[in-house]
Tab-separated table of C-alpha atoms in Angstrom:
chain	number	residue	atom	x	y	z
A	1450	MET	CA	61.807	97.638	-204.110
A	1451	SER	CA	63.011	94.206	-205.081
A	1452	ARG	CA	60.543	91.830	-206.672
A	1453	LYS	CA	59.787	88.620	-204.914
A	1454	SER	CA	61.316	85.721	-206.838
A	1455	LYS	CA	58.917	83.124	-208.218
A	1456	PRO	CA	59.026	79.717	-206.557
A	1457	THR	CA	60.843	77.021	-208.467
A	1458	TRP	CA	59.031	73.924	-209.761
A	1459	LYS	CA	60.637	71.898	-206.946
A	1460	GLN	CA	59.196	74.290	-204.385
A	1461	ARG	CA	55.795	74.199	-206.046
A	1462	ALA	CA	55.852	70.416	-206.214
A	1463	LYS	CA	56.882	70.181	-202.575
A	1464	LYS	CA	54.091	72.498	-201.559
A	1465	ILE	CA	51.533	70.375	-203.421
A	1466	LEU	CA	52.916	67.220	-201.826
A	1467	GLY	CA	52.707	68.926	-198.456
A	1468	GLN	CA	49.037	69.701	-198.962
A	1469	LEU	CA	48.435	66.152	-200.218
A	1470	HIS	CA	50.239	64.703	-197.243
A	1471	LEU	CA	48.188	66.900	-194.864
A	1472	TRP	CA	44.738	66.163	-196.178
A	1473	LEU	CA	45.364	62.491	-196.705
A	1474	GLY	CA	46.503	62.333	-193.102
A	1475	LEU	CA	43.441	64.157	-191.808
A	1476	LEU	CA	41.229	61.886	-193.926
A	1477	SER	CA	42.652	58.577	-192.743
A	1478	GLY	CA	44.286	59.412	-189.415
A	1479	ILE	CA	41.761	57.766	-187.093
A	1480	ILE	CA	41.696	54.519	-189.100
A	1481	VAL	CA	45.482	54.418	-189.400
A	1482	PHE	CA	45.760	54.873	-185.611
A	1483	ILE	CA	43.264	52.082	-184.914
A	1484	VAL	CA	44.834	49.661	-187.420
A	1485	SER	CA	48.378	50.423	-186.202
A	1486	ILE	CA	47.674	50.147	-182.474
A	1487	THR	CA	45.683	46.924	-182.879
A	1488	GLY	CA	48.444	45.523	-185.094
A	1489	ALA	CA	50.979	46.252	-182.352
A	1490	ILE	CA	48.784	44.453	-179.776
A	1491	TYR	CA	48.227	41.405	-182.014
A	1492	VAL	CA	51.867	40.843	-183.033
A	1493	PHE	CA	52.637	38.679	-179.936
A	1494	ASN	CA	49.251	37.006	-179.845
A	1495	GLU	CA	50.473	33.444	-180.342
A	1496	ASP	CA	53.508	33.821	-178.068
A	1497	ILE	CA	51.419	35.243	-175.198
A	1498	THR	CA	48.590	32.699	-175.736
A	1499	HIS	CA	51.026	29.807	-175.744
A	1500	PHE	CA	52.609	31.051	-172.490
A	1501	THR	CA	49.320	31.731	-170.618
A	1502	ARG	CA	47.803	28.386	-171.714
A	1503	ARG	CA	50.779	26.157	-170.972
A	1504	HIS	CA	48.766	24.348	-168.253
A	1505	VAL	CA	46.251	23.114	-170.906
A	1506	ILE	CA	48.543	22.922	-173.950
A	1507	TYR	CA	50.703	20.385	-172.064
A	1508	HIS	CA	48.545	17.644	-170.575
A	1509	GLY	CA	51.205	16.390	-168.100
A	1510	GLU	CA	50.376	12.724	-168.661
A	1511	GLN	CA	53.140	10.360	-167.568
A	1512	ASN	CA	54.537	7.284	-169.358
A	1513	ILE	CA	52.897	8.214	-172.693
A	1514	GLU	CA	55.280	6.014	-174.615
A	1515	ASN	CA	53.312	3.050	-173.254
A	1516	LYS	CA	49.911	4.605	-173.908
A	1517	LYS	CA	47.754	5.048	-176.953
A	1518	PRO	CA	45.555	8.106	-177.515
A	1519	LEU	CA	41.822	7.595	-177.484
A	1520	PRO	CA	40.290	7.658	-180.958
A	1521	VAL	CA	39.609	11.163	-182.262
A	1522	GLN	CA	35.910	10.401	-182.773
A	1523	GLU	CA	35.560	9.296	-179.142
A	1524	LEU	CA	37.406	12.416	-177.966
A	1525	GLN	CA	35.073	14.518	-180.134
A	1526	ARG	CA	32.013	12.969	-178.437
A	1527	ILE	CA	33.517	13.652	-174.992
A	1528	VAL	CA	34.308	17.259	-175.857
A	1529	ASN	CA	30.868	17.865	-177.405
A	1530	ALA	CA	29.199	16.541	-174.250
A	1531	TYR	CA	31.398	18.717	-172.045
A	1532	VAL	CA	31.065	21.945	-173.947
A	1533	GLN	CA	27.312	21.471	-174.717
A	1534	GLU	CA	27.104	23.874	-177.615
A	1535	GLU	CA	24.397	23.883	-180.289
A	1536	VAL	CA	27.064	22.857	-182.856
A	1537	SER	CA	29.529	19.993	-182.847
A	1538	SER	CA	33.238	20.547	-182.880
A	1539	ASP	CA	34.204	20.731	-186.519
A	1540	GLU	CA	37.998	20.537	-186.390
A	1541	VAL	CA	40.820	19.266	-184.270
A	1542	THR	CA	44.418	20.483	-184.124
A	1543	ILE	CA	46.857	17.616	-183.399
A	1544	PRO	CA	50.404	18.384	-182.225
A	1545	ILE	CA	53.263	16.257	-183.434
A	1546	ASP	CA	54.697	16.527	-179.895
A	1547	LYS	CA	52.757	13.854	-177.966
A	1548	ASN	CA	53.251	15.813	-174.724
A	1549	GLN	CA	50.804	18.405	-175.994
A	1550	SER	CA	47.012	18.046	-175.861
A	1551	TYR	CA	44.541	17.949	-178.693
A	1552	GLN	CA	42.613	21.153	-179.438
A	1553	PHE	CA	39.007	20.933	-180.683
A	1554	GLY	CA	37.263	23.927	-182.344
A	1555	PHE	CA	33.617	24.959	-182.276
A	1556	HIS	CA	32.495	27.485	-184.907
A	1557	LYS	CA	29.256	29.080	-186.000
A	1558	THR	CA	29.252	32.227	-188.142
A	1559	ASN	CA	26.662	34.354	-189.795
A	1560	ARG	CA	28.055	35.571	-193.089
A	1561	LYS	CA	25.287	38.164	-193.404
A	1562	GLY	CA	26.132	39.773	-190.069
A	1563	TRP	CA	27.111	43.424	-190.373
A	1564	ASN	CA	29.383	43.599	-187.348
A	1565	TYR	CA	31.620	41.464	-185.106
A	1566	PHE	CA	28.914	40.440	-182.649
A	1567	ASP	CA	26.435	39.411	-185.384
A	1568	THR	CA	29.024	37.495	-187.432
A	1569	TYR	CA	30.940	35.367	-184.887
A	1570	LEU	CA	28.167	33.552	-183.037
A	1571	ILE	CA	30.153	30.642	-181.620
A	1572	TYR	CA	33.985	30.488	-181.522
A	1573	LYS	CA	35.410	28.229	-178.856
A	1574	ASN	CA	38.482	26.053	-178.372
A	1575	ALA	CA	38.621	23.040	-176.048
A	1576	TYR	CA	41.808	21.334	-174.914
A	1577	VAL	CA	41.663	17.642	-174.046
A	1578	ASN	CA	44.104	15.060	-172.763
A	1579	GLN	CA	44.010	12.582	-175.589
A	1580	TYR	CA	45.112	9.698	-173.338
A	1581	THR	CA	42.378	10.073	-170.698
A	1582	GLY	CA	39.669	12.125	-172.353
A	1583	GLU	CA	39.886	14.725	-169.594
A	1584	VAL	CA	38.885	18.206	-170.873
A	1585	LEU	CA	41.622	20.547	-169.602
A	1586	GLY	CA	40.077	23.861	-170.491
A	1587	VAL	CA	37.568	25.666	-172.737
A	1588	TYR	CA	38.166	29.145	-174.083
A	1589	ASN	CA	35.559	31.429	-175.627
A	1590	ILE	CA	37.594	32.951	-178.455
A	1591	ARG	CA	34.700	35.330	-179.273
A	1592	GLU	CA	35.477	37.128	-175.977
A	1593	ASN	CA	39.229	36.886	-176.332
A	1594	LEU	CA	41.097	40.206	-176.439
A	1595	PHE	CA	43.457	39.143	-179.222
A	1596	PHE	CA	40.680	37.755	-181.448
A	1597	PHE	CA	38.651	40.977	-180.901
A	1598	THR	CA	41.747	43.013	-181.692
A	1599	MET	CA	42.429	41.045	-184.863
A	1600	ILE	CA	38.903	41.646	-186.230
A	1601	LEU	CA	39.169	45.319	-185.288
A	1602	HIS	CA	42.477	45.434	-187.108
A	1603	ARG	CA	41.172	43.706	-190.244
A	1604	SER	CA	37.696	45.157	-190.606
A	1605	LEU	CA	37.005	47.706	-187.786
A	1606	LEU	CA	34.457	45.196	-186.390
A	1607	LEU	CA	32.360	45.646	-189.498
A	1608	ASN	CA	31.184	43.002	-191.965
A	1609	GLY	CA	34.297	41.307	-193.390
A	1610	GLY	CA	33.826	42.583	-196.937
A	1611	VAL	CA	32.908	46.159	-196.090
A	1612	GLY	CA	35.326	46.514	-193.203
A	1613	SER	CA	38.246	45.016	-195.130
A	1614	LEU	CA	37.547	47.433	-198.003
A	1615	VAL	CA	37.576	50.436	-195.650
A	1616	VAL	CA	40.823	49.332	-193.998
A	1617	GLY	CA	42.287	48.570	-197.400
A	1618	ILE	CA	41.527	52.092	-198.722
A	1619	ALA	CA	42.968	53.645	-195.559
A	1620	THR	CA	46.101	51.529	-196.021
A	1621	ILE	CA	46.484	52.726	-199.594
A	1622	ILE	CA	46.240	56.313	-198.323
A	1623	PHE	CA	48.772	55.546	-195.608
A	1624	THR	CA	51.169	54.130	-198.221
A	1625	LEU	CA	50.863	57.310	-200.254
A	1626	MET	CA	51.544	59.293	-197.091
A	1627	LEU	CA	54.727	57.304	-196.457
A	1628	ILE	CA	55.952	58.139	-199.976
A	1629	THR	CA	55.065	61.825	-199.743
A	1630	GLY	CA	56.474	61.937	-196.236
A	1631	ILE	CA	59.897	60.734	-197.429
A	1632	VAL	CA	59.885	63.347	-200.193
A	1633	LEU	CA	58.985	66.114	-197.741
A	1634	TRP	CA	61.566	64.865	-195.217
A	1635	TRP	CA	64.390	64.720	-197.795
A	1636	PRO	CA	66.951	67.383	-196.747
A	1637	LYS	CA	68.273	70.117	-199.021
A	1638	ASN	CA	71.865	69.815	-197.943
A	1639	LYS	CA	74.299	68.170	-195.588
A	1640	LYS	CA	73.610	70.604	-192.759
A	1641	ALA	CA	69.918	69.960	-192.952
A	1642	THR	CA	70.537	66.217	-192.940
A	1643	LYS	CA	72.041	66.324	-189.484
A	1644	GLN	CA	68.927	67.990	-188.142
A	1645	ARG	CA	66.616	65.337	-189.680
A	1646	ILE	CA	68.315	62.107	-188.711
A	1647	TRP	CA	68.328	62.605	-184.921
A	1648	PHE	CA	66.855	64.706	-182.167
A	1649	ARG	CA	68.667	67.946	-181.280
A	1650	TRP	CA	66.659	69.279	-178.375
A	1651	LYS	CA	69.486	70.727	-176.238
A	1652	ASN	CA	68.341	74.282	-176.785
A	1653	ILE	CA	64.738	73.530	-177.705
A	1654	LYS	CA	62.030	74.253	-175.153
A	1655	GLY	CA	58.876	74.563	-177.212
A	1656	TRP	CA	56.718	71.475	-177.637
A	1657	LYS	CA	55.936	72.295	-181.279
A	1658	ARG	CA	59.503	71.759	-182.461
A	1659	LYS	CA	59.878	68.558	-180.462
A	1660	ASN	CA	56.575	67.214	-181.795
A	1661	TYR	CA	57.641	68.112	-185.359
A	1662	ASP	CA	60.904	66.176	-184.887
A	1663	LEU	CA	59.015	63.193	-183.449
A	1664	HIS	CA	56.778	63.098	-186.547
A	1665	ASN	CA	59.616	63.540	-189.020
A	1666	ILE	CA	62.475	61.524	-187.514
A	1667	LEU	CA	60.452	58.547	-186.239
A	1668	GLY	CA	58.452	58.531	-189.476
A	1669	PHE	CA	61.680	58.355	-191.512
A	1670	TYR	CA	63.265	55.528	-189.534
A	1671	THR	CA	60.153	53.354	-189.582
A	1672	SER	CA	59.147	54.121	-193.180
A	1673	LEU	CA	60.745	51.034	-194.772
A	1674	ILE	CA	59.243	48.554	-192.299
A	1675	ALA	CA	55.934	50.417	-192.349
A	1676	MET	CA	55.906	50.196	-196.160
A	1677	ILE	CA	56.432	46.409	-196.025
A	1678	VAL	CA	53.691	46.000	-193.382
A	1679	ALA	CA	51.321	48.235	-195.376
A	1680	LEU	CA	51.890	46.401	-198.710
A	1681	THR	CA	51.497	42.931	-197.167
A	1682	GLY	CA	48.344	44.233	-195.433
A	1683	LEU	CA	46.995	45.400	-198.805
A	1684	CYS	CA	47.512	41.871	-200.105
A	1685	LEU	CA	45.312	40.597	-197.265
A	1686	SER	CA	42.614	43.163	-198.122
A	1687	PHE	CA	42.761	42.929	-201.918
A	1688	ARG	CA	43.088	39.459	-203.391
A	1689	VAL	CA	43.854	40.922	-206.800
A	1690	LEU	CA	47.258	42.160	-205.497
A	1691	THR	CA	48.169	38.689	-204.287
A	1692	THR	CA	47.212	37.284	-207.652
A	1693	GLY	CA	49.369	39.920	-209.358
A	1694	ILE	CA	52.423	39.062	-207.281
A	1695	TYR	CA	51.823	35.376	-207.952
A	1696	MET	CA	51.610	35.989	-211.703
A	1697	LEU	CA	54.766	38.114	-211.627
A	1698	LEU	CA	56.747	35.361	-209.944
A	1699	SER	CA	55.199	32.416	-211.779
A	1700	GLY	CA	55.863	33.610	-215.303
A	1701	GLY	CA	52.454	35.082	-215.996
A	1702	THR	CA	50.052	32.347	-214.841
A	1703	ALA	CA	47.472	32.977	-212.169
A	1704	ASP	CA	46.669	29.308	-211.712
A	1705	TYR	CA	47.771	27.736	-208.446
A	1706	PRO	CA	48.917	24.108	-208.516
A	1707	ASN	CA	45.891	21.821	-208.839
A	1708	PHE	CA	45.746	18.442	-207.139
A	1709	ASP	CA	42.172	17.547	-208.060
A	1710	GLN	CA	43.393	14.379	-209.681
A	1711	TYR	CA	43.988	12.917	-206.256
A	1712	LYS	CA	40.497	11.738	-205.291
A	1713	THR	CA	38.938	9.427	-202.746
A	1714	THR	CA	38.016	6.402	-204.788
A	1715	ALA	CA	37.715	3.650	-202.133
A	1716	PRO	CA	34.145	2.735	-201.087
A	1717	GLU	CA	32.776	4.393	-197.967
A	1718	SER	CA	32.294	0.941	-196.414
A	1719	LEU	CA	36.095	0.741	-195.882
A	1720	GLU	CA	36.113	3.743	-193.549
A	1721	THR	CA	36.136	2.898	-189.813
A	1722	PRO	CA	36.992	4.854	-186.674
A	1723	GLN	CA	40.457	3.384	-186.923
A	1724	THR	CA	41.019	4.945	-190.403
A	1725	ILE	CA	41.559	8.437	-189.079
A	1726	GLU	CA	43.948	7.103	-186.414
A	1727	GLU	CA	46.036	5.445	-189.129
A	1728	ILE	CA	46.107	8.713	-191.057
A	1729	ILE	CA	47.300	10.579	-187.951
A	1730	GLU	CA	50.144	8.110	-187.479
A	1731	LYS	CA	51.114	8.475	-191.130
A	1732	VAL	CA	51.309	12.259	-190.780
A	1733	ARG	CA	53.605	11.861	-187.761
A	1734	HIS	CA	55.690	9.380	-189.697
A	1735	TYR	CA	56.274	11.649	-192.682
A	1736	TYR	CA	56.830	14.850	-190.660
A	1737	PRO	CA	58.127	13.917	-187.188
A	1738	ASP	CA	59.799	17.324	-186.632
A	1739	ALA	CA	56.811	19.489	-187.567
A	1740	ALA	CA	54.634	21.405	-185.111
A	1741	SER	CA	50.979	20.428	-185.733
A	1742	PHE	CA	48.264	19.704	-188.260
A	1743	GLY	CA	44.532	20.139	-188.450
A	1744	LEU	CA	41.822	17.647	-189.270
A	1745	ASP	CA	38.410	18.571	-190.649
A	1746	LEU	CA	35.760	16.798	-188.499
A	1747	GLU	CA	32.824	18.146	-190.480
A	1748	ASP	CA	30.262	15.606	-191.642
A	1749	HIS	CA	31.072	15.612	-195.330
A	1750	SER	CA	27.636	14.173	-196.235
A	1751	GLN	CA	26.028	17.334	-194.739
A	1752	SER	CA	28.734	19.762	-195.838
A	1753	ASP	CA	27.869	22.831	-197.911
A	1754	HIS	CA	30.999	22.280	-200.077
A	1755	HIS	CA	32.404	19.320	-201.978
A	1756	HIS	CA	35.249	17.185	-200.680
A	1757	ASP	CA	37.327	15.252	-203.235
A	1758	ASN	CA	39.747	13.872	-200.678
A	1759	LEU	CA	41.219	14.458	-197.230
A	1760	SER	CA	43.864	17.200	-197.554
A	1761	ILE	CA	45.994	17.897	-194.500
A	1762	TYR	CA	48.305	20.879	-194.146
A	1763	ILE	CA	51.109	20.436	-191.638
A	1764	LYS	CA	52.600	23.440	-189.887
A	1765	ASN	CA	56.359	23.084	-189.708
A	1766	SER	CA	56.822	25.705	-186.967
A	1767	PRO	CA	54.492	26.628	-184.045
A	1768	PHE	CA	54.381	30.378	-184.689
A	1769	THR	CA	54.622	30.624	-188.482
A	1770	TYR	CA	52.417	29.574	-191.349
A	1771	TYR	CA	54.467	29.882	-194.519
A	1772	ASP	CA	56.462	26.644	-194.212
A	1773	ASN	CA	53.695	24.101	-194.423
A	1774	HIS	CA	53.548	20.686	-196.008
A	1775	LEU	CA	50.653	18.977	-197.801
A	1776	LEU	CA	49.466	15.362	-197.496
A	1777	ILE	CA	46.446	14.096	-199.405
A	1778	PHE	CA	44.670	10.918	-198.292
A	1779	ASP	CA	41.803	8.745	-199.479
A	1780	GLU	CA	39.529	9.452	-196.565
A	1781	HIS	CA	37.748	6.081	-196.808
A	1782	SER	CA	40.774	3.773	-197.010
A	1783	GLY	CA	43.381	6.002	-195.353
A	1784	ASP	CA	45.838	5.492	-198.249
A	1785	LEU	CA	48.286	8.262	-198.892
A	1786	LEU	CA	47.655	9.706	-202.362
A	1787	PHE	CA	50.128	12.588	-202.474
A	1788	ASN	CA	52.964	14.071	-200.430
A	1789	ARG	CA	54.198	17.582	-201.144
A	1790	PRO	CA	56.736	19.072	-198.714
A	1791	TYR	CA	57.304	22.793	-198.433
A	1792	GLN	CA	60.568	22.497	-200.363
A	1793	ASP	CA	58.680	21.430	-203.452
A	1794	GLN	CA	56.606	24.626	-203.625
A	1795	THR	CA	57.405	27.096	-206.419
A	1796	LEU	CA	58.914	30.515	-205.627
A	1797	ALA	CA	55.528	32.160	-206.328
A	1798	GLU	CA	53.785	29.877	-203.828
A	1799	LYS	CA	56.459	30.496	-201.158
A	1800	VAL	CA	56.323	34.283	-201.506
A	1801	VAL	CA	52.507	34.484	-201.490
A	1802	GLY	CA	52.293	31.929	-198.680
A	1803	ALA	CA	54.684	33.998	-196.549
A	1804	ASN	CA	52.626	37.180	-196.824
A	1805	TYR	CA	51.006	36.881	-193.382
A	1806	ASP	CA	54.276	35.983	-191.636
A	1807	ILE	CA	55.994	38.949	-193.296
A	1808	HIS	CA	53.066	41.198	-192.217
A	1809	VAL	CA	53.419	40.345	-188.549
A	1810	GLY	CA	57.243	40.009	-188.624
A	1811	GLY	CA	57.169	36.302	-187.793
A	1812	ILE	CA	59.200	35.506	-190.911
A	1813	LEU	CA	62.272	36.789	-188.990
A	1814	GLY	CA	61.389	35.072	-185.715
A	1815	PHE	CA	60.899	36.839	-182.396
A	1816	GLY	CA	63.206	39.681	-183.432
A	1817	GLY	CA	61.051	40.350	-186.471
A	1818	LYS	CA	57.956	40.563	-184.278
A	1819	ILE	CA	59.719	43.142	-182.097
A	1820	LEU	CA	60.464	45.227	-185.239
A	1821	ALA	CA	56.844	44.940	-186.371
A	1822	PHE	CA	55.647	45.891	-182.827
A	1823	VAL	CA	57.838	48.988	-182.559
A	1824	SER	CA	57.041	50.029	-186.136
A	1825	SER	CA	53.313	49.679	-185.466
A	1826	LEU	CA	53.522	51.788	-182.367
A	1827	ILE	CA	55.400	54.499	-184.268
A	1828	CYS	CA	52.833	54.321	-187.095
A	1829	ALA	CA	50.085	54.771	-184.491
A	1830	SER	CA	51.853	57.907	-183.206
A	1831	LEU	CA	52.207	59.536	-186.674
A	1832	PRO	CA	48.559	60.583	-187.073
A	1833	ILE	CA	48.697	62.152	-183.597
A	1834	THR	CA	51.948	64.067	-184.035
A	1835	GLY	CA	50.931	64.978	-187.605
A	1836	PHE	CA	47.677	66.418	-186.346
A	1837	LEU	CA	49.448	68.412	-183.676
A	1838	VAL	CA	51.848	69.844	-186.358
A	1839	TRP	CA	48.813	70.956	-188.394
A	1840	TRP	CA	46.972	72.276	-185.305
A	1841	GLY	CA	50.002	74.237	-184.106
A	1842	ARG	CA	50.400	75.935	-187.496
A	1843	LYS	CA	46.689	76.635	-187.694
A	1844	LYS	CA	46.673	78.355	-184.308
A	1845	LYS	CA	49.760	80.342	-185.271
A	1846	LYS	CA	48.025	81.628	-188.410
A	1847	ARG	CA	44.888	82.571	-186.438
A	1848	LYS	CA	46.841	84.433	-183.779
A	1849	PRO	CA	45.248	87.956	-183.536
A	1850	ILE	CA	47.377	90.967	-184.470
A	1851	ARG	CA	47.870	93.352	-181.565
A	1852	THR	CA	47.166	96.968	-182.308
A	1853	GLN	CA	48.499	99.887	-180.272
A	1854	HIS	CA	46.036	102.644	-179.259
A	1855	HIS	CA	47.481	106.131	-178.829
A	1856	GLU	CA	45.750	108.880	-176.979
A	1857	LYS	CA	44.915	111.874	-179.073
């Protein structure tokens, strides 16, 4: 009788990694599936929303070169009267393209709410023709599929802090699974490599082998993109990671650029309804090729936070957020205090600011979103195919041993 050879350290390590991969997958599978499938749905949110709302995004007003928009404060009163909510609109998004309508937002949240429905009490957008004051459409974002999907993706519809923590932990586990999965996938030799880089089902009839290949091969090809999406998602869940990346790229400092020295110093008596219109025209003058910018319409005297000035961030592109510019105004006089284009940002600011756009693939344009979409769908399939691999092996182990009965 020949003795059974002892397993090598590589074999033992691979077995341990296999068990780790299995149990981490069983532990986080449902959450990974939910987060991945909702991520896939949300990727094209802005593109689809822009397409389906074209009739309100573009007001269709003729001869606008000879017309002046109504003052924002007047438009705000019109929209408030039309929507008739218990809160006033607190922000307006103004497009640089004058063919597009103004968008007013209504928000009321309960920070102590433990779930989606208790937290987002009022969340509406109203589109208005700024030349006539006609309200073109009102959308209840609280009931919007994409907004619901986003909150499910970020926090499983739970309180933001608790839900984000749960999703963050599941994402850490998923990241570990990607690493262990690559180690387990890694072929022993050239012959094994051919079997693991593409499907060879010509002579395969059983579903177990096909499912195993789906899990291994699709998991391998999507692993790099999935790792990027997971790591950027972790930065959204854990602020400390974002701070760490910023410190790494900024030479060790965690302090973001501070512009507190630019303050509103003019007396409030100088502020008139025309002041905000002058500010709007100045933004258009400095960034005529940008996409849009937002204005805070909150009553600063009743605000729960301090305002030193009027800071306006200008989106350079309609479907991305990383390339934004900053203008700071004296909100009473309308004087421009500071202009900081995107090009003047530090490398650390640019990288941290691009995190969301990297996460959804928008950093690479529409093609990047397709990559993120396909990758998210594959990630959603991995817990399912992985569970079926485990279930198939479990059933095989439990298969009863047949015994033969002989007549005496």
